[in-house]
Coordinates of C-alpha atoms and ligand atoms in Angstrom, one line a residue:
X1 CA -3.9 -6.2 -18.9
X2 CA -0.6 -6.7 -20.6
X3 CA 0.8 -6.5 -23.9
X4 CA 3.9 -7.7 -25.9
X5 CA 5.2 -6.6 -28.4
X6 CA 7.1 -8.5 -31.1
X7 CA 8.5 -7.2 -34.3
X8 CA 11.5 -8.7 -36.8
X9 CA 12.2 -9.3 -40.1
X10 CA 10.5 -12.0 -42.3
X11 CA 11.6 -15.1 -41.0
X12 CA 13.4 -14.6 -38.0
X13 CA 11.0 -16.9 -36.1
X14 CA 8.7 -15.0 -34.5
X15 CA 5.0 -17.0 -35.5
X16 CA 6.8 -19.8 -33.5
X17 CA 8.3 -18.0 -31.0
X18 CA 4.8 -16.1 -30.6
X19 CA 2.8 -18.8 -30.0
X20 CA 4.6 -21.1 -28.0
X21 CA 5.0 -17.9 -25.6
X22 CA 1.5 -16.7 -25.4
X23 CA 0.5 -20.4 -24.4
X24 CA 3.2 -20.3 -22.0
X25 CA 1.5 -17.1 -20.6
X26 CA -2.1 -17.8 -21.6
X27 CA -2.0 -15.1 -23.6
X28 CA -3.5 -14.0 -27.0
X29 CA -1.8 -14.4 -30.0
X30 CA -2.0 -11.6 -33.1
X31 CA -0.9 -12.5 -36.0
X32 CA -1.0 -9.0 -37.7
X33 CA 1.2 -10.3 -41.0
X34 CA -2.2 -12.4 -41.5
X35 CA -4.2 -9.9 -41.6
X36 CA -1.8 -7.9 -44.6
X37 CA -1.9 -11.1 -46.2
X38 CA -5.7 -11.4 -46.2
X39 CA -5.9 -7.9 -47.8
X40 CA -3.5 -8.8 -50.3
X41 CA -5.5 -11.9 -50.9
X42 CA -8.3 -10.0 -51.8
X43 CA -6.1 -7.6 -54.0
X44 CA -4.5 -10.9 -56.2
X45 CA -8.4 -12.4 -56.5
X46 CA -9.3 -8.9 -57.9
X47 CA -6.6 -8.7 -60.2
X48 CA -5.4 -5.2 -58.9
X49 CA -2.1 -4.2 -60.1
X50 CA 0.2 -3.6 -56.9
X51 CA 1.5 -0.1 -58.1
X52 CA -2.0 0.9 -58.8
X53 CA -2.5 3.1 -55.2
X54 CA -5.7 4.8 -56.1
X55 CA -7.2 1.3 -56.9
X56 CA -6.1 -0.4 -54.1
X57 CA -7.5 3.1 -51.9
X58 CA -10.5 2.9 -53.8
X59 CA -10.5 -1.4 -53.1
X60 CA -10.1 -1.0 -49.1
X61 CA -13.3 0.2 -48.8
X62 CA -14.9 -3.2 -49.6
X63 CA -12.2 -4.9 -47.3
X64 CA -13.3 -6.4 -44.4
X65 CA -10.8 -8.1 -42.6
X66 CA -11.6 -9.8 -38.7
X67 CA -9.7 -12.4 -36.8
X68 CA -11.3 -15.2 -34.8
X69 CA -10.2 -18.4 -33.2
X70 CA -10.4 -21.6 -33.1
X71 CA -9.1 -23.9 -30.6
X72 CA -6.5 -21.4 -29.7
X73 CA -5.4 -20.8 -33.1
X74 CA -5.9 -17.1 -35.0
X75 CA -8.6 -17.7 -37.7
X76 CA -8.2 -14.7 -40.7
X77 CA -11.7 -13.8 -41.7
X78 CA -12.4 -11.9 -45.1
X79 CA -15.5 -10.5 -45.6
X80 CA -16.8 -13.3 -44.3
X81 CA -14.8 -16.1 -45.8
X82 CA -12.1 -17.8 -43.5
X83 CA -9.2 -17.3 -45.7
X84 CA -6.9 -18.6 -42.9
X85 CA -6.1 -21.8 -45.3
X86 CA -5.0 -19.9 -48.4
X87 CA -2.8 -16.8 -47.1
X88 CA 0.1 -18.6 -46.7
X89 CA 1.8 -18.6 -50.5
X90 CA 5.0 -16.6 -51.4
X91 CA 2.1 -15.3 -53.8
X92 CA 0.6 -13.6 -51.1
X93 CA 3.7 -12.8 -48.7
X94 CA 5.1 -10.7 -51.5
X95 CA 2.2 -8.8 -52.7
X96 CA 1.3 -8.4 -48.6
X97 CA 4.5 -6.4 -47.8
X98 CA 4.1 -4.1 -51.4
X99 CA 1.0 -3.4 -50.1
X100 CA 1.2 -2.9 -46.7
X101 CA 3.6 0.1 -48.0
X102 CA 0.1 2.3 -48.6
X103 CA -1.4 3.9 -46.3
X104 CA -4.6 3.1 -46.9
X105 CA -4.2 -0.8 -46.3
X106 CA -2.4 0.4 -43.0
X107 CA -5.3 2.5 -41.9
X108 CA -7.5 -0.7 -42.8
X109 CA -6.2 -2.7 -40.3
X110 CA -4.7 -0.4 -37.5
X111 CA -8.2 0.1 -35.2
X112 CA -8.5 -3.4 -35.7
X113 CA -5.3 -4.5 -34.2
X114 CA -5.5 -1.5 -31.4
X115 CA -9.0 -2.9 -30.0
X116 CA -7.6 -6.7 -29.7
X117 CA -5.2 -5.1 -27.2
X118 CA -7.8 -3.3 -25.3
X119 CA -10.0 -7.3 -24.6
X120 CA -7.2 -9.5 -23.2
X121 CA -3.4 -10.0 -22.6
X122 CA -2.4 -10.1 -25.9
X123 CA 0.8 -10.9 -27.7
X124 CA 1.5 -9.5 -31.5
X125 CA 3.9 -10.1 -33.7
X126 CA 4.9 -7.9 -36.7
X127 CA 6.6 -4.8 -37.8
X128 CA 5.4 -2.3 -36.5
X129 CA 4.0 -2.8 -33.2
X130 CA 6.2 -1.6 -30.9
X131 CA 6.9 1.5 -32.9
X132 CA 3.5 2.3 -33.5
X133 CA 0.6 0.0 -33.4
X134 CA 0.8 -0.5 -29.1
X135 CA 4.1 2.0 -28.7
X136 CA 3.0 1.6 -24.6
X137 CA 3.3 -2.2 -24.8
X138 CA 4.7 -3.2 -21.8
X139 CA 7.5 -5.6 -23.3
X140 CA 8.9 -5.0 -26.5
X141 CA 10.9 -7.4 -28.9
X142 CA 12.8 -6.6 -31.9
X143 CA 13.2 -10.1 -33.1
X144 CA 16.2 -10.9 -36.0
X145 CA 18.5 -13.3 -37.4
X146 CA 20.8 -12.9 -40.2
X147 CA 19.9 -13.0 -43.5
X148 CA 21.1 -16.6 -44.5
X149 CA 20.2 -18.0 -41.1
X150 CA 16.8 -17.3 -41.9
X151 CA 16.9 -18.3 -45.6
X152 CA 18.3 -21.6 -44.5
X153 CA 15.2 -22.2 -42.2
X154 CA 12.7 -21.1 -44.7
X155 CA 14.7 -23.4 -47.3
X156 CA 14.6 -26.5 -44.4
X157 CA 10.5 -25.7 -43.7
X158 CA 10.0 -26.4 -47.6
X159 CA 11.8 -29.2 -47.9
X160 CA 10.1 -31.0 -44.9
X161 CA 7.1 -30.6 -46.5
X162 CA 8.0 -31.9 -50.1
X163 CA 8.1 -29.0 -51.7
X164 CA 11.3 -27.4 -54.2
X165 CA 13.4 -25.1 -52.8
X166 CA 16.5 -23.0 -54.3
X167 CA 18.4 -21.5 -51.5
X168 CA 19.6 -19.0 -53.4
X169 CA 16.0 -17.7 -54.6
X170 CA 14.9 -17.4 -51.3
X171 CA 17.7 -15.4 -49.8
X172 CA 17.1 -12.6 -52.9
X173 CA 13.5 -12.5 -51.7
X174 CA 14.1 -12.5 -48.1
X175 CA 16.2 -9.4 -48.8
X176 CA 13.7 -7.6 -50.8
X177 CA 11.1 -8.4 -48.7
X178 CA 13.4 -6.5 -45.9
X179 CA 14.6 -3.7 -47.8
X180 CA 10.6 -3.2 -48.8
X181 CA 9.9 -3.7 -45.1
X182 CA 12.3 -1.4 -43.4
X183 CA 12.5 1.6 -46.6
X184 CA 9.0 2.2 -46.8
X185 CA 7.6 5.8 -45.8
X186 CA 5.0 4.5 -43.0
X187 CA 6.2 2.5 -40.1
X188 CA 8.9 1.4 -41.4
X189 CA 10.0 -2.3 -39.9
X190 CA 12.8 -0.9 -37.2
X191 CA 13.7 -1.4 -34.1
X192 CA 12.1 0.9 -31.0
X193 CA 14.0 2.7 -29.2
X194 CA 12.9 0.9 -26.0
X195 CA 12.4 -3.2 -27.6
X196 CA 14.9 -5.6 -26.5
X197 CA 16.9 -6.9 -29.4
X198 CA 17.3 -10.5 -29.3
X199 CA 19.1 -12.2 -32.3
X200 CA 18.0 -15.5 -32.8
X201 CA 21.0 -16.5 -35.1
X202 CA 22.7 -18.8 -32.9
X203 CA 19.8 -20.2 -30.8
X204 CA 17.1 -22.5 -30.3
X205 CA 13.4 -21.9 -30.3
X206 CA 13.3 -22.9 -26.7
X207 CA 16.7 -20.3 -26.1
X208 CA 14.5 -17.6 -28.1
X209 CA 11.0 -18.5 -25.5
X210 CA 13.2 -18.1 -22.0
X211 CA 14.9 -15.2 -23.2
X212 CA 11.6 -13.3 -23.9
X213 CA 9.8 -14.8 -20.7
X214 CA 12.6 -13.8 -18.6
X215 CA 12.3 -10.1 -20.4
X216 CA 8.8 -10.4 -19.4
X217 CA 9.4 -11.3 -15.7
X218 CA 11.8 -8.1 -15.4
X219 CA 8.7 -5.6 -16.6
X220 CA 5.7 -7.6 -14.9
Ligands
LIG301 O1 4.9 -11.6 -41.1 P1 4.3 -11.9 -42.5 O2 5.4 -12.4 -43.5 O3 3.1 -12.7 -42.5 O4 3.9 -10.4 -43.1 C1 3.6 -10.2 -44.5 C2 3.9 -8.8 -44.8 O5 2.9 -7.9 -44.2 C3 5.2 -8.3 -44.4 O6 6.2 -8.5 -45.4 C4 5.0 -6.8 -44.2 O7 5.2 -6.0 -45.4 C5 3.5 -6.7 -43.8 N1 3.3 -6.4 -42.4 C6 3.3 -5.1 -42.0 N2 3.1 -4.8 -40.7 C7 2.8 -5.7 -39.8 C8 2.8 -7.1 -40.2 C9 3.1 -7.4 -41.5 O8 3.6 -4.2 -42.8 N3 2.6 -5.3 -38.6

């Protein structure tokens, strides 16, 4: 069975990189961001204030977060609800990486995400796979593009779809998000020691997919 491993900083492509390589490969996607979404999810409908740790300890133990799918596609399931719809708001994405700082919320989900990769070829995306979720994942990615890169895509994804953007709003919160991401005490978003860094800056999608299947090829 074979893993991959890919981790990167919000935006830098790697839900659309994922999946168009895992279909390539008939592989299994993991979405693990989904999941840290789903818990925060939970945490907004409660209320719970995001710098409350012993409430959001105390919250875990009524979280129940599973994945599932659905003609191919990664299905987040909390405590029974299919949330899959509703995870997707800024709402969410920002209260998702303050949370996922606790260690609690990572303990939540970390059994969870090792078992997937015990079933099937499996591919995962997030931050920190190769460094410690599946650190003997037999490709690792370290997935990035510069910060106004991917603020310009994230600003071109809203507009497509009709909704208001402000450029520069989004590239303050892409930063946050990373500094959040990459300062926090457990498994920090970095780069392992032995992932291949590919900077997506310059390139297509379909650049991004050979690159990764020819990485692929070398360690198969
Ligand atoms: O990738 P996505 O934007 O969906 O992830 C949401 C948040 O979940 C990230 O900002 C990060 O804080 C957290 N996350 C994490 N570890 C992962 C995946 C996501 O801490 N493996």
């Amino acid at each position: 069975m074979y893993s991959i491993a890919i981790d990167g900083p919000a935006g830098a492509g790697k839900s659309t990189i994922a999946k168009t390589i895992a279909k390539k490969l008939e592989f299994i996607y993991v979405d693990t961001g989904a999941m840290y979404r789903a818990m925060a999810l939970f945490f907004i409908r409660s209320k719970i204030d995001d710098t409350d740790e012993a409430v959001i300890d105390a919250a875990c133990k009524n979280i129940k977060v599973s994945i599932a799918y659905e003609n191919g596609m990664q299905q987040v399931i909390l405590n029974g609800e299919n949330v899959t719809g509703q995870i997707r708001a800024e709402e969410v994405g920002n209260m998702a990486s303050k949370t996922s700082a606790y260690p609690s919320v990572r303990a939540a989900l970390l059994d969870l995400q090792r078992d997937l990769a015990k079933t099937a070829d499996i591919l995962m995306d997030g931050r920190d796979i190769g460094t410690n979720v599946l650190p003997d994942a037999d490709l690792k990615i370290y997935l990035t593009a510069s910060v106004e890169v991917r603020a310009k895509r994230r600003y071109d994804e809203l507009i497509e779809k009709g909704q208001e953007a402000d450029l520069a709003v989004i590239e303050e919160d892409i930063k946050k998000r990373d500094h959040q991401d990459m300062t926090r005490d457990i498994a920090p978003l970095k780069q392992a020691e032995d992932a291949v860094l590919v900077d997506s800056s310059g390139m297509t999608i379909e650049e991004v997919v050979d690159t990764v299947i020819r990485e692929f090829e070398k360690v198969k």
